[in-house]
PDB file of N, CA and C in Angstrom:
ATOM      1  N   THR A  29     -81.424 -20.568-100.145  1.00 93.00           N
ATOM      2  CA  THR A  29     -81.129 -21.328 -99.179  1.00 93.00           C
ATOM      3  C   THR A  29     -80.615 -22.577 -99.939  1.00 93.00           C
ATOM      4  N   ILE A  30     -79.119 -22.738 -99.072  1.00 96.00           N
ATOM      5  CA  ILE A  30     -78.552 -23.621 -99.160  1.00 96.00           C
ATOM      6  C   ILE A  30     -78.829 -24.849 -98.096  1.00 96.00           C
ATOM      7  N   THR A  31     -79.048 -25.898 -98.566  1.00 96.00           N
ATOM      8  CA  THR A  31     -79.638 -27.011 -97.550  1.00 96.00           C
ATOM      9  C   THR A  31     -78.602 -28.056 -98.007  1.00 96.00           C
ATOM     10  N   VAL A  32     -78.108 -28.463 -96.912  1.00 95.00           N
ATOM     11  CA  VAL A  32     -77.016 -30.034 -97.328  1.00 95.00           C
ATOM     12  C   VAL A  32     -77.832 -31.142 -96.477  1.00 95.00           C
ATOM     13  N   ASN A  33     -77.339 -32.593 -96.921  1.00 94.00           N
ATOM     14  CA  ASN A  33     -77.658 -33.687 -96.034  1.00 94.00           C
ATOM     15  C   ASN A  33     -76.507 -34.506 -96.235  1.00 94.00           C
ATOM     16  N   ALA A  34     -77.068 -35.077 -94.848  1.00 93.00           N
ATOM     17  CA  ALA A  34     -75.599 -36.334 -94.915  1.00 93.00           C
ATOM     18  C   ALA A  34     -76.499 -37.487 -94.062  1.00 93.00           C
ATOM     19  N   SER A  35     -75.249 -38.700 -94.209  1.00 90.00           N
ATOM     20  CA  SER A  35     -76.074 -39.716 -93.829  1.00 90.00           C
ATOM     21  C   SER A  35     -74.707 -40.427 -93.306  1.00 90.00           C
ATOM     22  N   ASP A  36     -74.832 -41.959 -92.198  1.00 87.00           N
ATOM     23  CA  ASP A  36     -74.363 -42.306 -91.686  1.00 87.00           C
ATOM     24  C   ASP A  36     -74.662 -43.419 -90.912  1.00 87.00           C
ATOM     25  N   ASP A  37     -73.696 -44.714 -91.653  1.00 84.00           N
ATOM     26  CA  ASP A  37     -74.479 -46.047 -90.954  1.00 84.00           C
ATOM     27  C   ASP A  37     -74.489 -46.035 -89.102  1.00 84.00           C
ATOM     28  N   SER A  38     -73.650 -44.954 -88.756  1.00 81.00           N
ATOM     29  CA  SER A  38     -74.012 -45.277 -87.229  1.00 81.00           C
ATOM     30  C   SER A  38     -75.073 -44.192 -86.604  1.00 81.00           C
ATOM     31  N   GLY A  39     -75.602 -43.245 -87.421  1.00 77.00           N
ATOM     32  CA  GLY A  39     -76.547 -42.316 -86.959  1.00 77.00           C
ATOM     33  C   GLY A  39     -76.303 -40.760 -87.522  1.00 77.00           C
ATOM     34  N   ALA A  40     -77.251 -40.049 -87.376  1.00 76.00           N
ATOM     35  CA  ALA A  40     -77.128 -38.770 -87.494  1.00 76.00           C
ATOM     36  C   ALA A  40     -75.898 -38.081 -86.193  1.00 76.00           C
ATOM     37  N   ALA A  41     -76.395 -38.572 -85.162  1.00 82.00           N
ATOM     38  CA  ALA A  41     -75.799 -38.158 -84.086  1.00 82.00           C
ATOM     39  C   ALA A  41     -74.342 -37.513 -84.135  1.00 82.00           C
ATOM     40  N   GLY A  42     -73.599 -38.299 -84.627  1.00 87.00           N
ATOM     41  CA  GLY A  42     -72.376 -37.970 -85.142  1.00 87.00           C
ATOM     42  C   GLY A  42     -71.898 -37.078 -86.178  1.00 87.00           C
ATOM     43  N   ILE A  43     -72.720 -36.864 -86.858  1.00 94.00           N
ATOM     44  CA  ILE A  43     -72.383 -35.907 -88.128  1.00 94.00           C
ATOM     45  C   ILE A  43     -72.148 -34.695 -87.831  1.00 94.00           C
ATOM     46  N   GLN A  44     -71.010 -34.016 -88.273  1.00 95.00           N
ATOM     47  CA  GLN A  44     -70.346 -32.388 -88.354  1.00 95.00           C
ATOM     48  C   GLN A  44     -70.740 -32.048 -90.056  1.00 95.00           C
ATOM     49  N   LEU A  45     -70.947 -30.900 -89.786  1.00 97.00           N
ATOM     50  CA  LEU A  45     -71.628 -30.775 -91.288  1.00 97.00           C
ATOM     51  C   LEU A  45     -71.051 -29.319 -91.444  1.00 97.00           C
ATOM     52  N   ALA A  46     -70.151 -28.715 -92.587  1.00 98.00           N
ATOM     53  CA  ALA A  46     -70.079 -27.540 -92.950  1.00 98.00           C
ATOM     54  C   ALA A  46     -69.943 -27.224 -94.357  1.00 98.00           C
ATOM     55  N   ILE A  47     -70.797 -25.570 -94.389  1.00 98.00           N
ATOM     56  CA  ILE A  47     -70.701 -25.053 -95.610  1.00 98.00           C
ATOM     57  C   ILE A  47     -70.062 -24.236 -95.983  1.00 98.00           C
ATOM     58  N   TYR A  48     -69.561 -24.054 -97.561  1.00 98.00           N
ATOM     59  CA  TYR A  48     -68.434 -23.501 -97.803  1.00 98.00           C
ATOM     60  C   TYR A  48     -69.075 -22.429 -99.246  1.00 98.00           C
ATOM     61  N   VAL A  49     -68.737 -21.252 -99.461  1.00 96.00           N
ATOM     62  CA  VAL A  49     -69.135 -20.725-100.374  1.00 96.00           C
ATOM     63  C   VAL A  49     -67.594 -20.131-101.242  1.00 96.00           C
ATOM     64  N   ASP A  50     -67.139 -20.531-102.217  1.00 96.00           N
ATOM     65  CA  ASP A  50     -65.818 -19.916-102.886  1.00 96.00           C
ATOM     66  C   ASP A  50     -64.963 -20.130-101.866  1.00 96.00           C
ATOM     67  N   GLY A  51     -65.259 -21.487-100.983  1.00 97.00           N
ATOM     68  CA  GLY A  51     -63.874 -21.414-100.103  1.00 97.00           C
ATOM     69  C   GLY A  51     -63.821 -20.761 -99.089  1.00 97.00           C
ATOM     70  N   ALA A  52     -64.890 -19.688 -98.804  1.00 96.00           N
ATOM     71  CA  ALA A  52     -65.167 -19.335 -97.373  1.00 96.00           C
ATOM     72  C   ALA A  52     -65.862 -20.070 -96.309  1.00 96.00           C
ATOM     73  N   PHE A  53     -65.586 -20.194 -95.462  1.00 98.00           N
ATOM     74  CA  PHE A  53     -66.704 -20.855 -94.522  1.00 98.00           C
ATOM     75  C   PHE A  53     -68.048 -19.817 -94.240  1.00 98.00           C
ATOM     76  N   LYS A  54     -69.164 -21.183 -93.905  1.00 97.00           N
ATOM     77  CA  LYS A  54     -70.027 -19.924 -94.401  1.00 97.00           C
ATOM     78  C   LYS A  54     -71.134 -20.542 -92.855  1.00 97.00           C
ATOM     79  N   ALA A  55     -71.280 -21.812 -93.058  1.00 97.00           N
ATOM     80  CA  ALA A  55     -71.973 -22.019 -91.513  1.00 97.00           C
ATOM     81  C   ALA A  55     -71.451 -23.955 -91.573  1.00 97.00           C
ATOM     82  N   SER A  56     -71.832 -24.490 -89.695  1.00 97.00           N
ATOM     83  CA  SER A  56     -71.812 -25.651 -89.377  1.00 97.00           C
ATOM     84  C   SER A  56     -72.724 -25.727 -88.256  1.00 97.00           C
ATOM     85  N   GLY A  57     -72.699 -26.963 -88.566  1.00 96.00           N
ATOM     86  CA  GLY A  57     -73.659 -27.617 -87.382  1.00 96.00           C
ATOM     87  C   GLY A  57     -73.732 -29.477 -87.282  1.00 96.00           C
ATOM     88  N   SER A  58     -74.276 -29.579 -86.434  1.00 93.00           N
ATOM     89  CA  SER A  58     -73.817 -31.752 -86.243  1.00 93.00           C
ATOM     90  C   SER A  58     -75.694 -31.832 -86.650  1.00 93.00           C
ATOM     91  N   GLY A  59     -75.656 -33.145 -86.969  1.00 92.00           N
ATOM     92  CA  GLY A  59     -76.699 -33.613 -87.286  1.00 92.00           C
ATOM     93  C   GLY A  59     -76.905 -34.054 -89.031  1.00 92.00           C
ATOM     94  N   ASN A  60     -78.215 -34.315 -89.358  1.00 92.00           N
ATOM     95  CA  ASN A  60     -78.105 -35.181 -90.425  1.00 92.00           C
ATOM     96  C   ASN A  60     -78.245 -33.957 -91.882  1.00 92.00           C
ATOM     97  N   THR A  61     -78.792 -32.787 -91.417  1.00 95.00           N
ATOM     98  CA  THR A  61     -79.409 -31.619 -92.332  1.00 95.00           C
ATOM     99  C   THR A  61     -78.962 -30.315 -91.860  1.00 95.00           C
ATOM    100  N   LEU A  62     -78.158 -29.365 -92.364  1.00 96.00           N
ATOM    101  CA  LEU A  62     -77.689 -28.222 -92.432  1.00 96.00           C
ATOM    102  C   LEU A  62     -77.983 -27.183 -93.390  1.00 96.00           C
ATOM    103  N   SER A  63     -78.990 -25.943 -92.717  1.00 96.00           N
ATOM    104  CA  SER A  63     -79.227 -24.850 -93.769  1.00 96.00           C
ATOM    105  C   SER A  63     -78.950 -23.736 -93.493  1.00 96.00           C
ATOM    106  N   MET A  64     -78.902 -22.779 -94.709  1.00 97.00           N
ATOM    107  CA  MET A  64     -78.392 -21.575 -94.495  1.00 97.00           C
ATOM    108  C   MET A  64     -78.835 -20.618 -95.926  1.00 97.00           C
ATOM    109  N   SER A  65     -79.113 -19.311 -95.266  1.00 95.00           N
ATOM    110  CA  SER A  65     -79.670 -17.932 -95.817  1.00 95.00           C
ATOM    111  C   SER A  65     -78.417 -17.609 -96.349  1.00 95.00           C
ATOM    112  N   TRP A  66     -78.450 -17.400 -98.256  1.00 94.00           N
ATOM    113  CA  TRP A  66     -77.554 -16.827 -98.977  1.00 94.00           C
ATOM    114  C   TRP A  66     -77.529 -15.855 -99.701  1.00 94.00           C
ATOM    115  N   ASN A  67     -77.528 -15.078 -99.434  1.00 91.00           N
ATOM    116  CA  ASN A  67     -78.099 -13.405-100.360  1.00 91.00           C
ATOM    117  C   ASN A  67     -77.331 -13.483-101.071  1.00 91.00           C
ATOM    118  N   THR A  68     -78.190 -13.467-102.135  1.00 91.00           N
ATOM    119  CA  THR A  68     -77.039 -13.362-103.552  1.00 91.00           C
ATOM    120  C   THR A  68     -77.594 -12.051-104.376  1.00 91.00           C
ATOM    121  N   ARG A  69     -77.962 -11.342-103.444  1.00 88.00           N
ATOM    122  CA  ARG A  69     -78.199  -9.811-104.379  1.00 88.00           C
ATOM    123  C   ARG A  69     -77.258  -8.586-103.822  1.00 88.00           C
ATOM    124  N   GLY A  70     -76.299  -9.161-103.257  1.00 83.00           N
ATOM    125  CA  GLY A  70     -75.208  -8.197-102.750  1.00 83.00           C
ATOM    126  C   GLY A  70     -74.272  -7.836-103.849  1.00 83.00           C
ATOM    127  N   LYS A  71     -73.408  -6.561-103.934  1.00 83.00           N
ATOM    128  CA  LYS A  71     -72.570  -6.463-104.886  1.00 83.00           C
ATOM    129  C   LYS A  71     -71.594  -7.257-104.961  1.00 83.00           C
ATOM    130  N   GLY A  72     -71.383  -7.346-106.005  1.00 83.00           N
ATOM    131  CA  GLY A  72     -70.189  -8.568-106.818  1.00 83.00           C
ATOM    132  C   GLY A  72     -70.784  -9.780-106.784  1.00 83.00           C
ATOM    133  N   MET A  73     -71.610 -10.461-106.358  1.00 91.00           N
ATOM    134  CA  MET A  73     -72.439 -12.036-106.390  1.00 91.00           C
ATOM    135  C   MET A  73     -72.714 -12.281-107.697  1.00 91.00           C
ATOM    136  N   THR A  74     -72.653 -11.153-109.056  1.00 93.00           N
ATOM    137  CA  THR A  74     -73.177 -12.201-109.867  1.00 93.00           C
ATOM    138  C   THR A  74     -71.766 -12.708-110.512  1.00 93.00           C
ATOM    139  N   GLY A  75     -71.974 -13.927-110.884  1.00 95.00           N
ATOM    140  CA  GLY A  75     -71.385 -14.771-111.847  1.00 95.00           C
ATOM    141  C   GLY A  75     -71.267 -16.083-111.577  1.00 95.00           C
ATOM    142  N   SER A  76     -70.300 -16.649-111.263  1.00 96.00           N
ATOM    143  CA  SER A  76     -69.762 -18.084-110.887  1.00 96.00           C
ATOM    144  C   SER A  76     -69.919 -18.373-109.437  1.00 96.00           C
ATOM    145  N   HIS A  77     -70.122 -19.333-108.496  1.00 96.00           N
ATOM    146  CA  HIS A  77     -69.966 -19.380-107.491  1.00 96.00           C
ATOM    147  C   HIS A  77     -69.575 -20.676-106.955  1.00 96.00           C
ATOM    148  N   THR A  78     -68.934 -21.205-106.222  1.00 97.00           N
ATOM    149  CA  THR A  78     -68.786 -22.961-105.816  1.00 97.00           C
ATOM    150  C   THR A  78     -69.126 -22.988-104.543  1.00 97.00           C
ATOM    151  N   ILE A  79     -70.174 -23.918-104.095  1.00 97.00           N
ATOM    152  CA  ILE A  79     -70.740 -24.167-103.135  1.00 97.00           C
ATOM    153  C   ILE A  79     -70.165 -25.491-102.262  1.00 97.00           C
ATOM    154  N   THR A  80     -69.587 -26.089-101.521  1.00 98.00           N
ATOM    155  CA  THR A  80     -69.379 -26.913-101.023  1.00 98.00           C
ATOM    156  C   THR A  80     -69.820 -27.370 -99.493  1.00 98.00           C
ATOM    157  N   ALA A  81     -70.131 -28.652 -99.742  1.00 97.00           N
ATOM    158  CA  ALA A  81     -70.551 -29.270 -98.323  1.00 97.00           C
ATOM    159  C   ALA A  81     -69.599 -29.951 -97.871  1.00 97.00           C
ATOM    160  N   THR A  82     -69.111 -30.396 -96.365  1.00 97.00           N
ATOM    161  CA  THR A  82     -68.005 -31.447 -95.987  1.00 97.00           C
ATOM    162  C   THR A  82     -68.984 -32.082 -94.648  1.00 97.00           C
ATOM    163  N   ALA A  83     -68.881 -33.135 -94.454  1.00 96.00           N
ATOM    164  CA  ALA A  83     -69.513 -33.953 -93.671  1.00 96.00           C
ATOM    165  C   ALA A  83     -68.623 -34.559 -92.605  1.00 96.00           C
ATOM    166  N   ARG A  84     -68.052 -34.919 -91.745  1.00 95.00           N
ATOM    167  CA  ARG A  84     -67.281 -35.635 -91.012  1.00 95.00           C
ATOM    168  C   ARG A  84     -68.169 -36.382 -89.667  1.00 95.00           C
ATOM    169  N   ASP A  85     -68.126 -38.078 -89.962  1.00 92.00           N
ATOM    170  CA  ASP A  85     -68.987 -38.579 -89.264  1.00 92.00           C
ATOM    171  C   ASP A  85     -67.706 -38.948 -87.378  1.00 92.00           C
ATOM    172  N   ALA A  86     -68.456 -39.698 -86.654  1.00 90.00           N
ATOM    173  CA  ALA A  86     -67.726 -39.795 -85.588  1.00 90.00           C
ATOM    174  C   ALA A  86     -66.339 -40.367 -85.330  1.00 90.00           C
ATOM    175  N   ALA A  87     -66.290 -41.428 -86.515  1.00 90.00           N
ATOM    176  CA  ALA A  87     -65.238 -41.682 -86.640  1.00 90.00           C
ATOM    177  C   ALA A  87     -63.970 -41.368 -87.418  1.00 90.00           C
ATOM    178  N   GLY A  88     -64.301 -40.150 -87.581  1.00 92.00           N
ATOM    179  CA  GLY A  88     -63.301 -39.211 -88.581  1.00 92.00           C
ATOM    180  C   GLY A  88     -63.453 -39.120 -89.484  1.00 92.00           C
ATOM    181  N   ASN A  89     -64.884 -40.369 -90.382  1.00 92.00           N
ATOM    182  CA  ASN A  89     -64.524 -40.258 -91.768  1.00 92.00           C
ATOM    183  C   ASN A  89     -64.816 -38.647 -92.438  1.00 92.00           C
ATOM    184  N   VAL A  90     -64.306 -38.215 -93.277  1.00 95.00           N
ATOM    185  CA  VAL A  90     -64.466 -36.881 -94.252  1.00 95.00           C
ATOM    186  C   VAL A  90     -65.127 -37.081 -95.368  1.00 95.00           C
ATOM    187  N   SER A  91     -66.163 -36.329 -96.477  1.00 95.00           N
ATOM    188  CA  SER A  91     -66.529 -36.626 -97.777  1.00 95.00           C
ATOM    189  C   SER A  91     -66.855 -34.911 -97.899  1.00 95.00           C
ATOM    190  N   SER A  92     -67.011 -34.903 -99.079  1.00 96.00           N
ATOM    191  CA  SER A  92     -66.975 -33.224 -99.095  1.00 96.00           C
ATOM    192  C   SER A  92     -67.961 -33.266-100.771  1.00 96.00           C
ATOM    193  N   SER A  93     -68.713 -32.222-101.247  1.00 97.00           N
ATOM    194  CA  SER A  93     -69.625 -32.261-102.173  1.00 97.00           C
ATOM    195  C   SER A  93     -69.110 -30.864-102.872  1.00 97.00           C
ATOM    196  N   SER A  94     -69.184 -30.568-104.480  1.00 97.00           N
ATOM    197  CA  SER A  94     -69.127 -29.310-104.887  1.00 97.00           C
ATOM    198  C   SER A  94     -70.152 -28.941-105.925  1.00 97.00           C
ATOM    199  N   ASN A  95     -70.548 -28.190-106.253  1.00 97.00           N
ATOM    200  CA  ASN A  95     -71.329 -27.691-107.019  1.00 97.00           C
ATOM    201  C   ASN A  95     -71.457 -25.836-107.479  1.00 97.00           C
ATOM    202  N   THR A  96     -71.463 -25.902-108.854  1.00 97.00           N
ATOM    203  CA  THR A  96     -70.965 -24.369-108.994  1.00 97.00           C
ATOM    204  C   THR A  96     -72.251 -23.829-109.641  1.00 97.00           C
ATOM    205  N   VAL A  97     -72.669 -22.516-108.984  1.00 96.00           N
ATOM    206  CA  VAL A  97     -73.826 -22.067-109.480  1.00 96.00           C
ATOM    207  C   VAL A  97     -73.582 -20.845-110.111  1.00 96.00           C
ATOM    208  N   ASN A  98     -74.342 -20.379-111.159  1.00 96.00           N
ATOM    209  CA  ASN A  98     -74.162 -18.844-111.457  1.00 96.00           C
ATOM    210  C   ASN A  98     -75.357 -18.374-111.260  1.00 96.00           C
ATOM    211  N   VAL A  99     -75.186 -16.558-110.829  1.00 94.00           N
ATOM    212  CA  VAL A  99     -76.034 -15.742-110.305  1.00 94.00           C
ATOM    213  C   VAL A  99     -75.790 -14.984-111.329  1.00 94.00           C
ATOM    214  N   VAL A 100     -77.358 -14.985-111.881  1.00 92.00           N
ATOM    215  CA  VAL A 100     -77.535 -14.286-112.751  1.00 92.00           C
ATOM    216  C   VAL A 100     -78.424 -12.656-112.288  1.00 92.00           C
ATOM    217  N   LYS A 101     -78.212 -11.656-112.602  1.00 81.00           N
ATOM    218  CA  LYS A 101     -79.213 -10.287-111.879  1.00 81.00           C
ATOM    219  C   LYS A 101     -80.068  -9.964-113.421  1.00 81.00           C
TER     220      LYS A 101
END
């Protein structure tokens, strides 16, 4: 499971979140938390992957954070 959290001084109501894996869009939602299931058992999943979370607030400010994970079978 991938879970991302964001906060804004104006509150969670205006936050839009997105999750990308290796640059491919995977999930989006609004509020301060977003979770998604990520199946790492499929073919080709072994190795390094970059997970990026992007948050946009109601004022249009954007922030992102990335982490690299290594899937081992």
